[in-house]
mmCIF file of C-alpha atoms in Angstrom:
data_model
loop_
_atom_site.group_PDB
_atom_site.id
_atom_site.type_symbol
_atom_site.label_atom_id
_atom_site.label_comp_id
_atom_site.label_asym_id
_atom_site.label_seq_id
_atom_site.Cartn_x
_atom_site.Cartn_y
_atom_site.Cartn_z
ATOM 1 C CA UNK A 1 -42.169 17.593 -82.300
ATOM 2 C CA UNK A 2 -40.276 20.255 -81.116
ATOM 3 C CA UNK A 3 -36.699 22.171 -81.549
ATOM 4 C CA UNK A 4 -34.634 21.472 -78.528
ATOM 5 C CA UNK A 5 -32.345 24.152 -77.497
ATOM 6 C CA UNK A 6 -28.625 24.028 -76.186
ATOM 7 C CA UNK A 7 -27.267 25.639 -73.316
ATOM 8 C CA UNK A 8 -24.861 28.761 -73.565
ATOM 9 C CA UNK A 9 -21.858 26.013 -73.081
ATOM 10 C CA UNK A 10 -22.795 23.726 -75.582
ATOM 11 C CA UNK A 11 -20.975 21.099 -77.912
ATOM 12 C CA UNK A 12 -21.842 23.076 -80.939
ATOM 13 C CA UNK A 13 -19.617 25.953 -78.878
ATOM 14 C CA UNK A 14 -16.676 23.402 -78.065
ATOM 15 C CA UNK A 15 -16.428 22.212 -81.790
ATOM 16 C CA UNK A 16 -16.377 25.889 -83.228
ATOM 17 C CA UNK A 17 -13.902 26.686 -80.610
ATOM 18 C CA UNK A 18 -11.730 24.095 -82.263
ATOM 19 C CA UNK A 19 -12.340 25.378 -86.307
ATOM 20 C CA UNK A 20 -9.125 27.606 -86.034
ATOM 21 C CA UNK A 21 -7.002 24.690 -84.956
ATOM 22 C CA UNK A 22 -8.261 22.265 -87.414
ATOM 23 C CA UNK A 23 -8.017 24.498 -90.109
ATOM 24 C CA UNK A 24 -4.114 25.175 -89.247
ATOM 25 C CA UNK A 25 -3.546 21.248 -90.165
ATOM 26 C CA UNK A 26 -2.844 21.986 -93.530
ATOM 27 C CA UNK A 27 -3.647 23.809 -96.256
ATOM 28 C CA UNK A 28 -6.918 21.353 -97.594
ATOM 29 C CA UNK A 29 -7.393 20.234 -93.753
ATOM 30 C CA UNK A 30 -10.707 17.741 -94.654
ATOM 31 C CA UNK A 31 -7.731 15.529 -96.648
ATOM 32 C CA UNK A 32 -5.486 15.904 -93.499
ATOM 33 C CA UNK A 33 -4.887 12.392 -91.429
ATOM 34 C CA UNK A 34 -7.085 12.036 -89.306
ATOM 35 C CA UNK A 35 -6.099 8.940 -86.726
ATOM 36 C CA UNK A 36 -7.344 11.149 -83.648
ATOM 37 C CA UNK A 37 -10.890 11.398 -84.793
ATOM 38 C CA UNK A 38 -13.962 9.196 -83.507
ATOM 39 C CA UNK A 39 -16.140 7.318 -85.890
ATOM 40 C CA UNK A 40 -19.124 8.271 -84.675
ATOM 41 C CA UNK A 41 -21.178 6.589 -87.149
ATOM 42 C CA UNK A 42 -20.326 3.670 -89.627
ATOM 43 C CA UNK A 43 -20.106 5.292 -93.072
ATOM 44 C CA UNK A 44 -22.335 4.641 -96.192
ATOM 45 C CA UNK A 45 -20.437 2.271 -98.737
ATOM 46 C CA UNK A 46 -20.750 4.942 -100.832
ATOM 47 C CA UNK A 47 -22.183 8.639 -102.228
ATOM 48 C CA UNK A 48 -24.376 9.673 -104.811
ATOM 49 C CA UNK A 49 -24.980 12.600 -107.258
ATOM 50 C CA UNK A 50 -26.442 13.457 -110.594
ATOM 51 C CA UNK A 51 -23.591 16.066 -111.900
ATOM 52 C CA UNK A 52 -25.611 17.451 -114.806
ATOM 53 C CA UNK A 53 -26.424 14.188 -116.603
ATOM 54 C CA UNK A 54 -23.110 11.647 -114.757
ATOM 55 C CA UNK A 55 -23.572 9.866 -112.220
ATOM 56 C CA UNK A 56 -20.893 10.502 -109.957
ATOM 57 C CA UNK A 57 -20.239 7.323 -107.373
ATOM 58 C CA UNK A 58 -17.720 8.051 -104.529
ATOM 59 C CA UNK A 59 -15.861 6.193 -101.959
ATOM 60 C CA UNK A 60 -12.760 4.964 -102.018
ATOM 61 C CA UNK A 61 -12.566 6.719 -104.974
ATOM 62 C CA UNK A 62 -14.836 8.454 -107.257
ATOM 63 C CA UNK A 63 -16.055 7.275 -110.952
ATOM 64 C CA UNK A 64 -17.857 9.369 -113.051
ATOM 65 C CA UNK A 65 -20.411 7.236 -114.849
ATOM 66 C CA UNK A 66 -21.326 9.176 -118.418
ATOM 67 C CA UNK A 67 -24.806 8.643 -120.210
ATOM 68 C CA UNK A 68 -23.015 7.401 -123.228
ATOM 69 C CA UNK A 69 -21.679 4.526 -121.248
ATOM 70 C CA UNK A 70 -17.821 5.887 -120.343
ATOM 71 C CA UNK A 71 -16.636 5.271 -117.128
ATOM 72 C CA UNK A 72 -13.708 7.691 -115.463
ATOM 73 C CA UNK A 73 -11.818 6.697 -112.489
ATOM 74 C CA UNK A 74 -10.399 9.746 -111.043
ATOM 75 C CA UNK A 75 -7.229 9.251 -108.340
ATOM 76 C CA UNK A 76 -8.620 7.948 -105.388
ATOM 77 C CA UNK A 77 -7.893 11.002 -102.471
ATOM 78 C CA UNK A 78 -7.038 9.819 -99.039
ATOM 79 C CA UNK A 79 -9.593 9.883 -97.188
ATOM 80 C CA UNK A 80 -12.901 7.897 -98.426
ATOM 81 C CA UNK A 81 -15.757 10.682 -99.105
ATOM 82 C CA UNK A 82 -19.031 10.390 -97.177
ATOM 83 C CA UNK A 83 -21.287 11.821 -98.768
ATOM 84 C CA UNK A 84 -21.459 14.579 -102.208
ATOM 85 C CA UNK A 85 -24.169 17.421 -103.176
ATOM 86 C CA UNK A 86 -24.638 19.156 -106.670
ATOM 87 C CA UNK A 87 -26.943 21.561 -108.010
ATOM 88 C CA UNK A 88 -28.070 21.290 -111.492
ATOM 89 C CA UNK A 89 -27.361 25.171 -112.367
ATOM 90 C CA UNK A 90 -23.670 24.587 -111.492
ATOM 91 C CA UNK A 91 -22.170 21.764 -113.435
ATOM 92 C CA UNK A 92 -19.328 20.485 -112.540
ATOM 93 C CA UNK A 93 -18.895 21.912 -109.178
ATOM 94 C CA UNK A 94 -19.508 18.990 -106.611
ATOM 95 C CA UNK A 95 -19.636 19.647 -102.983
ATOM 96 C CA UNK A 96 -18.277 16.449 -100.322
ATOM 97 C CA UNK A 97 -17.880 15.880 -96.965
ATOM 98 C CA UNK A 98 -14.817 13.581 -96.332
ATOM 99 C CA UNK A 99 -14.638 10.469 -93.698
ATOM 100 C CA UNK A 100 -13.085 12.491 -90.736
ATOM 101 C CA UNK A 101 -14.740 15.908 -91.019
ATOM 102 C CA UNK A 102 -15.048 18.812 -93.288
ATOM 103 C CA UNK A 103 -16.355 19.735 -97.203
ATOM 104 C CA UNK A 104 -14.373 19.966 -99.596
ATOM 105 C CA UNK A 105 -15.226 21.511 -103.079
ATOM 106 C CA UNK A 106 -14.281 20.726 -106.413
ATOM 107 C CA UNK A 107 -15.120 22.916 -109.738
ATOM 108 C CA UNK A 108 -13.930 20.296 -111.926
ATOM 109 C CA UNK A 109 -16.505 17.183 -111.366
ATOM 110 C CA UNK A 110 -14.000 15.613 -109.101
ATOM 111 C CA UNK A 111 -10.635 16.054 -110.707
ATOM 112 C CA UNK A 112 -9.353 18.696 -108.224
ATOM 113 C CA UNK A 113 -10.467 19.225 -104.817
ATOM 114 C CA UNK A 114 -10.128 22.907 -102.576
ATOM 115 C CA UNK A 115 -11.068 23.095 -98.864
ATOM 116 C CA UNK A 116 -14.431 24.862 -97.982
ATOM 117 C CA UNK A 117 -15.142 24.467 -94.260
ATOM 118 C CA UNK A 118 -14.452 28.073 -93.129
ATOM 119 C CA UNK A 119 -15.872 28.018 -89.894
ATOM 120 C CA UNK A 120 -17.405 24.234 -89.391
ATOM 121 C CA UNK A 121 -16.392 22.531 -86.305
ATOM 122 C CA UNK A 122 -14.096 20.159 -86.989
ATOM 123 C CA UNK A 123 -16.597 16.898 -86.529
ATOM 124 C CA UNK A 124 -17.938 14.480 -88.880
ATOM 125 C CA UNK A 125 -20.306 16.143 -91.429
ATOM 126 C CA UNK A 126 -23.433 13.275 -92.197
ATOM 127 C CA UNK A 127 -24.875 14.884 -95.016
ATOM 128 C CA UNK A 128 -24.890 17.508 -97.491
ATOM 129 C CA UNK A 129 -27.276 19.549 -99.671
ATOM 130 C CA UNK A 130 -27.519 22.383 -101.770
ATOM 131 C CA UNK A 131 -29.887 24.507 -101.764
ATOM 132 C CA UNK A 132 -32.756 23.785 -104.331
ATOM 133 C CA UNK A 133 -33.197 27.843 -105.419
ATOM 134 C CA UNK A 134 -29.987 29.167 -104.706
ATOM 135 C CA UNK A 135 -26.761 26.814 -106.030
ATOM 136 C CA UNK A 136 -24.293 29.231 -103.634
ATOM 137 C CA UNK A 137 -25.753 28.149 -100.245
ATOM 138 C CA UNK A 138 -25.391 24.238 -99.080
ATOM 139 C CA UNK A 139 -26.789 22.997 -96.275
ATOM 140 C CA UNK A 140 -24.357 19.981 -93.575
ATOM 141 C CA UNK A 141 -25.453 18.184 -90.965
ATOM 142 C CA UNK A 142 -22.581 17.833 -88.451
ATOM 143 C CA UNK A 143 -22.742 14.742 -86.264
ATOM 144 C CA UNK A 144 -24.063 15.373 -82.608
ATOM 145 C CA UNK A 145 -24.494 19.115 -83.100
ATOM 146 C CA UNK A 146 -26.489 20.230 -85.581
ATOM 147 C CA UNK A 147 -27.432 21.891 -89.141
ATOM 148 C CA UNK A 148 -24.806 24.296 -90.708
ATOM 149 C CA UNK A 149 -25.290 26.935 -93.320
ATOM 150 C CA UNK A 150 -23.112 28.741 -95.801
ATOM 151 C CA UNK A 151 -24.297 31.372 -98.402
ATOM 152 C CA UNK A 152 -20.879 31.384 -100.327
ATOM 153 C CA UNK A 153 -20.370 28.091 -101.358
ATOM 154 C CA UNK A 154 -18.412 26.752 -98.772
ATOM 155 C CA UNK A 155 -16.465 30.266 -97.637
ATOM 156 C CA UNK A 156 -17.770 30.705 -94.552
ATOM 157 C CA UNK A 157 -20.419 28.917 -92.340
ATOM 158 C CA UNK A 158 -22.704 29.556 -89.905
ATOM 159 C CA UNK A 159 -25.265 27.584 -87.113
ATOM 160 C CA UNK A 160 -28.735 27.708 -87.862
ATOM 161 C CA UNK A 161 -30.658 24.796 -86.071
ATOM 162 C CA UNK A 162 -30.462 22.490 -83.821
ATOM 163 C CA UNK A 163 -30.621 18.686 -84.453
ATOM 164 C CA UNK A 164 -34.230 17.314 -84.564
ATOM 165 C CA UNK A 165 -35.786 16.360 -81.479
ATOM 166 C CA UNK A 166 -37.754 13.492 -81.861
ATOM 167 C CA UNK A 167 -39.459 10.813 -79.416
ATOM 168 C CA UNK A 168 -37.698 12.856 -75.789
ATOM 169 C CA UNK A 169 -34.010 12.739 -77.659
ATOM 170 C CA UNK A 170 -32.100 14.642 -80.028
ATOM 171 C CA UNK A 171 -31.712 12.731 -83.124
ATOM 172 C CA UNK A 172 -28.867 12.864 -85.468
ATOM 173 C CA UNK A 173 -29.314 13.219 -89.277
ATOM 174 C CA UNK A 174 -28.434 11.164 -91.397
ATOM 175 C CA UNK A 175 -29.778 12.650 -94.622
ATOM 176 C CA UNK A 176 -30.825 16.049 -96.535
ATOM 177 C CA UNK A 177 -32.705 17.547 -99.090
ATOM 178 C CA UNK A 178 -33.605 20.971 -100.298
ATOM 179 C CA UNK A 179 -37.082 20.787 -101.978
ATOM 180 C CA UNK A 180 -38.940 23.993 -103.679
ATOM 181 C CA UNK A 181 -42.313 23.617 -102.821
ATOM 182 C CA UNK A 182 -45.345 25.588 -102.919
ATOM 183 C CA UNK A 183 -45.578 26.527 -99.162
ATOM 184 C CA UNK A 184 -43.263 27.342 -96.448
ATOM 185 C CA UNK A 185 -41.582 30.717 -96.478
ATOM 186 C CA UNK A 186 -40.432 31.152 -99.667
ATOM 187 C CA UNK A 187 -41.102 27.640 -100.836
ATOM 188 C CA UNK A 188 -38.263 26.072 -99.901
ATOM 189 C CA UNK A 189 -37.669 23.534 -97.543
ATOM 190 C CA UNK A 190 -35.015 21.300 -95.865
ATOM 191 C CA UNK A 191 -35.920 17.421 -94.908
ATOM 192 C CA UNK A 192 -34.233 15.442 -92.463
ATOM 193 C CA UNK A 193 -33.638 11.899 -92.466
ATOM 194 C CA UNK A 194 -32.590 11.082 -89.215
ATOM 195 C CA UNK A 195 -32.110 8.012 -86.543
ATOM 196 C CA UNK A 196 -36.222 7.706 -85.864
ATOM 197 C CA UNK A 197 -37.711 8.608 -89.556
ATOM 198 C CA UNK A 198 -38.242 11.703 -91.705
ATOM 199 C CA UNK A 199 -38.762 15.949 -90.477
ATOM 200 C CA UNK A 200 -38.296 19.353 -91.827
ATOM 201 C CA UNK A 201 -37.915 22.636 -91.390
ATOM 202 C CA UNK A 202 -39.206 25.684 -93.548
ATOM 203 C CA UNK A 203 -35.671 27.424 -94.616
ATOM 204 C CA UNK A 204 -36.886 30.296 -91.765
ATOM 205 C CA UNK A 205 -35.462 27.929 -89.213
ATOM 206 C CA UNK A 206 -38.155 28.611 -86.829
ATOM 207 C CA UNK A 207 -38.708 24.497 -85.995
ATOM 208 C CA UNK A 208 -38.573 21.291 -87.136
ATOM 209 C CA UNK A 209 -41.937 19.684 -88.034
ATOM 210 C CA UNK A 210 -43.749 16.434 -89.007
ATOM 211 C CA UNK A 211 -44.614 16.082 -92.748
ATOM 212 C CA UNK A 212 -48.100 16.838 -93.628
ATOM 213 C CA UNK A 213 -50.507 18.151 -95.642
ATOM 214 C CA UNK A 214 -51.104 21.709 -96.106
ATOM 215 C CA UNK A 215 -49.722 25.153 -95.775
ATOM 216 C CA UNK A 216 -46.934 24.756 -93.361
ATOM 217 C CA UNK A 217 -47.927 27.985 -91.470
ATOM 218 C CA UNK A 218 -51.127 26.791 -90.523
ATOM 219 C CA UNK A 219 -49.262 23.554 -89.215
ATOM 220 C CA UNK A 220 -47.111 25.431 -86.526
ATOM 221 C CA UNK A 221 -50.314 27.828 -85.726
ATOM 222 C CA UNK A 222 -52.477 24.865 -84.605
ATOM 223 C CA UNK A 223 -49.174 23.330 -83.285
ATOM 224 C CA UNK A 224 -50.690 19.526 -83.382
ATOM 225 C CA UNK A 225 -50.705 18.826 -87.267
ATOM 226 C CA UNK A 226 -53.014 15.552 -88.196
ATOM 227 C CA UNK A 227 -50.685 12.589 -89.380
ATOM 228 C CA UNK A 228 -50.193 11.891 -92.027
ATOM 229 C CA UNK A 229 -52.014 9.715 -94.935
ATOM 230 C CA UNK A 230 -49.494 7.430 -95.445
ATOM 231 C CA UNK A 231 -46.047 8.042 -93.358
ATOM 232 C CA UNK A 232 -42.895 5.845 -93.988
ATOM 233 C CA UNK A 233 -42.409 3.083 -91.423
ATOM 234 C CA UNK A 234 -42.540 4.683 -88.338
ATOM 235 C CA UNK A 235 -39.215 4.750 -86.113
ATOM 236 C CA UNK A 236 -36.505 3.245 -88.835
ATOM 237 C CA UNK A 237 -33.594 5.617 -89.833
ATOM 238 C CA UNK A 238 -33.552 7.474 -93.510
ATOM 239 C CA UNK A 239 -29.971 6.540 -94.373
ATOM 240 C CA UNK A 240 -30.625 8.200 -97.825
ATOM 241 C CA UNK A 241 -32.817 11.013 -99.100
ATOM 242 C CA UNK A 242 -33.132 12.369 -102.995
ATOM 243 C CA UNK A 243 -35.273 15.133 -103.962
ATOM 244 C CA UNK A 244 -36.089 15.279 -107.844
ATOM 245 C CA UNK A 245 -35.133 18.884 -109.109
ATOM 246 C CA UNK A 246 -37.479 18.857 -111.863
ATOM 247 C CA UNK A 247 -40.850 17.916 -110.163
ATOM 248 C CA UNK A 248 -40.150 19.332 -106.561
ATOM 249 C CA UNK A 249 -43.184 16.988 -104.838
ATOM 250 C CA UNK A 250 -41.246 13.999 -105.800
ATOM 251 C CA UNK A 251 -39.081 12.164 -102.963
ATOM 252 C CA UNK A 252 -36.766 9.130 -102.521
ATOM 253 C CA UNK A 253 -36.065 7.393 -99.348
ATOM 254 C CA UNK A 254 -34.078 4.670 -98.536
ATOM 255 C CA UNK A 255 -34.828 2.467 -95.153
ATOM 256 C CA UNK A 256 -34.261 -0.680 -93.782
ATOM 257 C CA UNK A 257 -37.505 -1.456 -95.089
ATOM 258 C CA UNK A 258 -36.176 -0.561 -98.953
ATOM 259 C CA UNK A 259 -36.871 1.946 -101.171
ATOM 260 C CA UNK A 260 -40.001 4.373 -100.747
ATOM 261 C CA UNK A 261 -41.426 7.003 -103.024
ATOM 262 C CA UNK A 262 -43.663 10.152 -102.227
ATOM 263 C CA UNK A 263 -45.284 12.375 -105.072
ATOM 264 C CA UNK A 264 -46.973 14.992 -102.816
ATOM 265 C CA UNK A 265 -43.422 16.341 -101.121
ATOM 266 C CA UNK A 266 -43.424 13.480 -98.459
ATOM 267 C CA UNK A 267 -46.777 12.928 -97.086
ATOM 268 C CA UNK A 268 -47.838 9.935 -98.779
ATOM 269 C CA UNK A 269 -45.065 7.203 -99.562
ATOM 270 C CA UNK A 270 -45.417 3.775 -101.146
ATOM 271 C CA UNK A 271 -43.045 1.166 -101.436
ATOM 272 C CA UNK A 272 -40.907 0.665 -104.844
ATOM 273 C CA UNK A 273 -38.043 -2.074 -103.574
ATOM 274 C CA UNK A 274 -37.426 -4.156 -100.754
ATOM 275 C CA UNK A 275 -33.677 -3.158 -101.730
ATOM 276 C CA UNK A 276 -31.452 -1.087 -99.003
ATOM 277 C CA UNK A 277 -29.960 1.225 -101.042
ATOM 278 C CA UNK A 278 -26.843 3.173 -99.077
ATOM 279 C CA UNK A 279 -27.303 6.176 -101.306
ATOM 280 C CA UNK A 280 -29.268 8.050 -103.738
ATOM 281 C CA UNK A 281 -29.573 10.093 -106.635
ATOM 282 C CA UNK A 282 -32.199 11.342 -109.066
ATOM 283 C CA UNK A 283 -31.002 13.053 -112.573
ATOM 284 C CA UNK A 284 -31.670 16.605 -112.415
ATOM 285 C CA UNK A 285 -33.614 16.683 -115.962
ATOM 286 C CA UNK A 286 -35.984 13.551 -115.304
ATOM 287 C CA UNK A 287 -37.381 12.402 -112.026
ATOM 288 C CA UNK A 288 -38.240 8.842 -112.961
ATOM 289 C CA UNK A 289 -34.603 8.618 -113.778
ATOM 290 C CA UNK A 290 -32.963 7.452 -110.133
ATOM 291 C CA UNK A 291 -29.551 5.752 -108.850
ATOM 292 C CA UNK A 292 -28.827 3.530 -105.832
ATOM 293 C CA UNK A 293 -25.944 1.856 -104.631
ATOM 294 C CA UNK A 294 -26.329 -0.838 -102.623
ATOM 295 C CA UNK A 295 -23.293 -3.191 -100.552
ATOM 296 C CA UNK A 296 -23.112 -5.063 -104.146
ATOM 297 C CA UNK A 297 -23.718 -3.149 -106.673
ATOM 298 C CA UNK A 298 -24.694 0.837 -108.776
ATOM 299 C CA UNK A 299 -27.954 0.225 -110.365
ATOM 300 C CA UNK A 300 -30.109 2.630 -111.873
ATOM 301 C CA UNK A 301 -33.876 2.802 -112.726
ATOM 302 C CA UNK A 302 -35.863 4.678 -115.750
ATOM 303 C CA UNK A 303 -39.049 4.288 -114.441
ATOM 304 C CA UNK A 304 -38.993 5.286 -110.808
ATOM 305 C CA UNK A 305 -37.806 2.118 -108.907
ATOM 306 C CA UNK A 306 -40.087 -0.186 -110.780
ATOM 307 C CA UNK A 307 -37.316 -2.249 -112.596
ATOM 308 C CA UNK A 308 -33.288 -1.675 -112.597
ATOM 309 C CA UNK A 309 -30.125 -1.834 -114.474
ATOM 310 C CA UNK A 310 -27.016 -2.929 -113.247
ATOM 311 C CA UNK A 311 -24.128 -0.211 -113.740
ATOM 312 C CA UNK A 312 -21.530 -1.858 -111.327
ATOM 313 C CA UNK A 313 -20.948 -4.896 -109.266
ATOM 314 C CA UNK A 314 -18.665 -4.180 -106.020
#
């Protein structure tokens, strides 16, 4: 596995070439019409975060889902959201990437919404994640160029890696999570569901890698890393990826296949549910404590996957 890189007159250099204009739209351009723009992937039916201890569910419009049992509807916006990202250290404050293109930001769980796409090309963004050690920098995937960074909460952006390149072809992503591990530089890392199964990249950016076993430096040194124990199903997309804040080797990943589960930071997974969940969330204070949504239904589980409760029926 290797990074692939673009030419000098690339579509990552088109789409920021066309920030400025999309920007002009209005003033919160993600929530600006979009009848123009391609649908380059079928959406999710819906997102999923833990903000603080609510579950907040979002597409058409967003419910907040508190542990005492209350359910808020908040206004429904105009365009359906995609997919959200919170960080436990900043309550309230829920990042989301809009059908269309774009993140928008809201510091009031969902009530209000501000723009916060300063610099992103103006494409569909597939995912979003914040970074597990620093709640001020998030992490988007936009589609068919690659991963975006910003260090101010949504200010201003930057590039900083290509998409995966997996089996001869770039592959788009389809999911993120930061995870704080004990290796990497720093610690921290950022997986990649994508199109053809699960990568990641050390927050260095120097390459995307297979999972596996081991300090990740010595991986890229001997530059043909053994496989690992027990991968997921090999070639089906990650539609949905959770990383559980407060036990950093724990992973959720949702497939065709159903649910999987990984306690060593993704190199071992075993299967919980033959379920396909569209999204994914894991409570910030208690990693057996985990939220899919499936076509049907919002269920959530207290034990890790191993039984569920029904929150809502679609």
């Amino acid at each position: 596995m290797r990074s692939k890189f673009t030419p000098a007159l690339s579509r990552r250099g088109f789409l920021a070439s066309c920030a400025a204009t999309g920007a002009a739209l209005s003033l919160n351009p993600a929530w600006a019409d979009t009848d123009g723009a391609s649908n380059l992937r079928a959406a999710p039916t819906s997102a999923l975060a833990f903000d603080g201890d609510t579950l907040v569910l979002a597409d058409a419009q967003l419910r907040r889902f508190d542990p005492s049992g209350e359910v808020v509807i908040l206004p429904a916006p105009r365009i359906p959201i995609r997919t959200l990202a919170c960080h436990p250290d900043r309550p309230g404050r829920i990042f989301a990437a809009p059908e269309g293109g774009g993140v928008v930001l809201s510091l009031d769980g969902g009530r209000t919404w501000t723009a916060a796409s300063g610099g992103l090309p103006q494409a569909q963004i597939m995912a979003l994640t914040v970074a597990a050690g620093a709640p001020d920098t998030v992490y988007a995937a936009v589609a068919e160029d690659g991963l975006w960074r910003s260090e101010d909460a949504g200010e201003s952006w930057s590039f900083v890696m290509d998409r995966p390149w997996i089996a001869e072809a770039e592959r788009e992503v389809l999911s993120l999570a930061s995870v704080n591990l004990a290796s990497g530089m720093g610690g921290i890392w950022i997986y990649a569901g994508t199109e053809r199964g699960l990568t990641r990249v050390p927050d260095c950016f120097c390459r995307w890698q297979d999972v596996v076993a081991g300090d990740a430096m010595d991986a890229l040194v001997a530059g043909t890393p053994p496989a690992p124990e027990a991968p997921l199903p090999e070639g089906e997309p990650v539609s949905a990826l959770a990383s559980a804040p407060a036990a950093p080797e724990r992973l959720y990943a949702a497939l065709p296949s159903g649910l999987w589960t990984s306690e060593d930071g993704g190199v071992a997974w075993e299967s919980r549910s033959n379920s396909q969940p569209q999204g994914l969330a894991v409570d910030p204070a208690d990693p057996n404590h985990i939220a899919a949504a499936t076509l049907n239904e919002l269920k959530h589980s207290r034990d890790g996957g191993g039984s569920w409760v029904t929150l809502a029926a679609f």
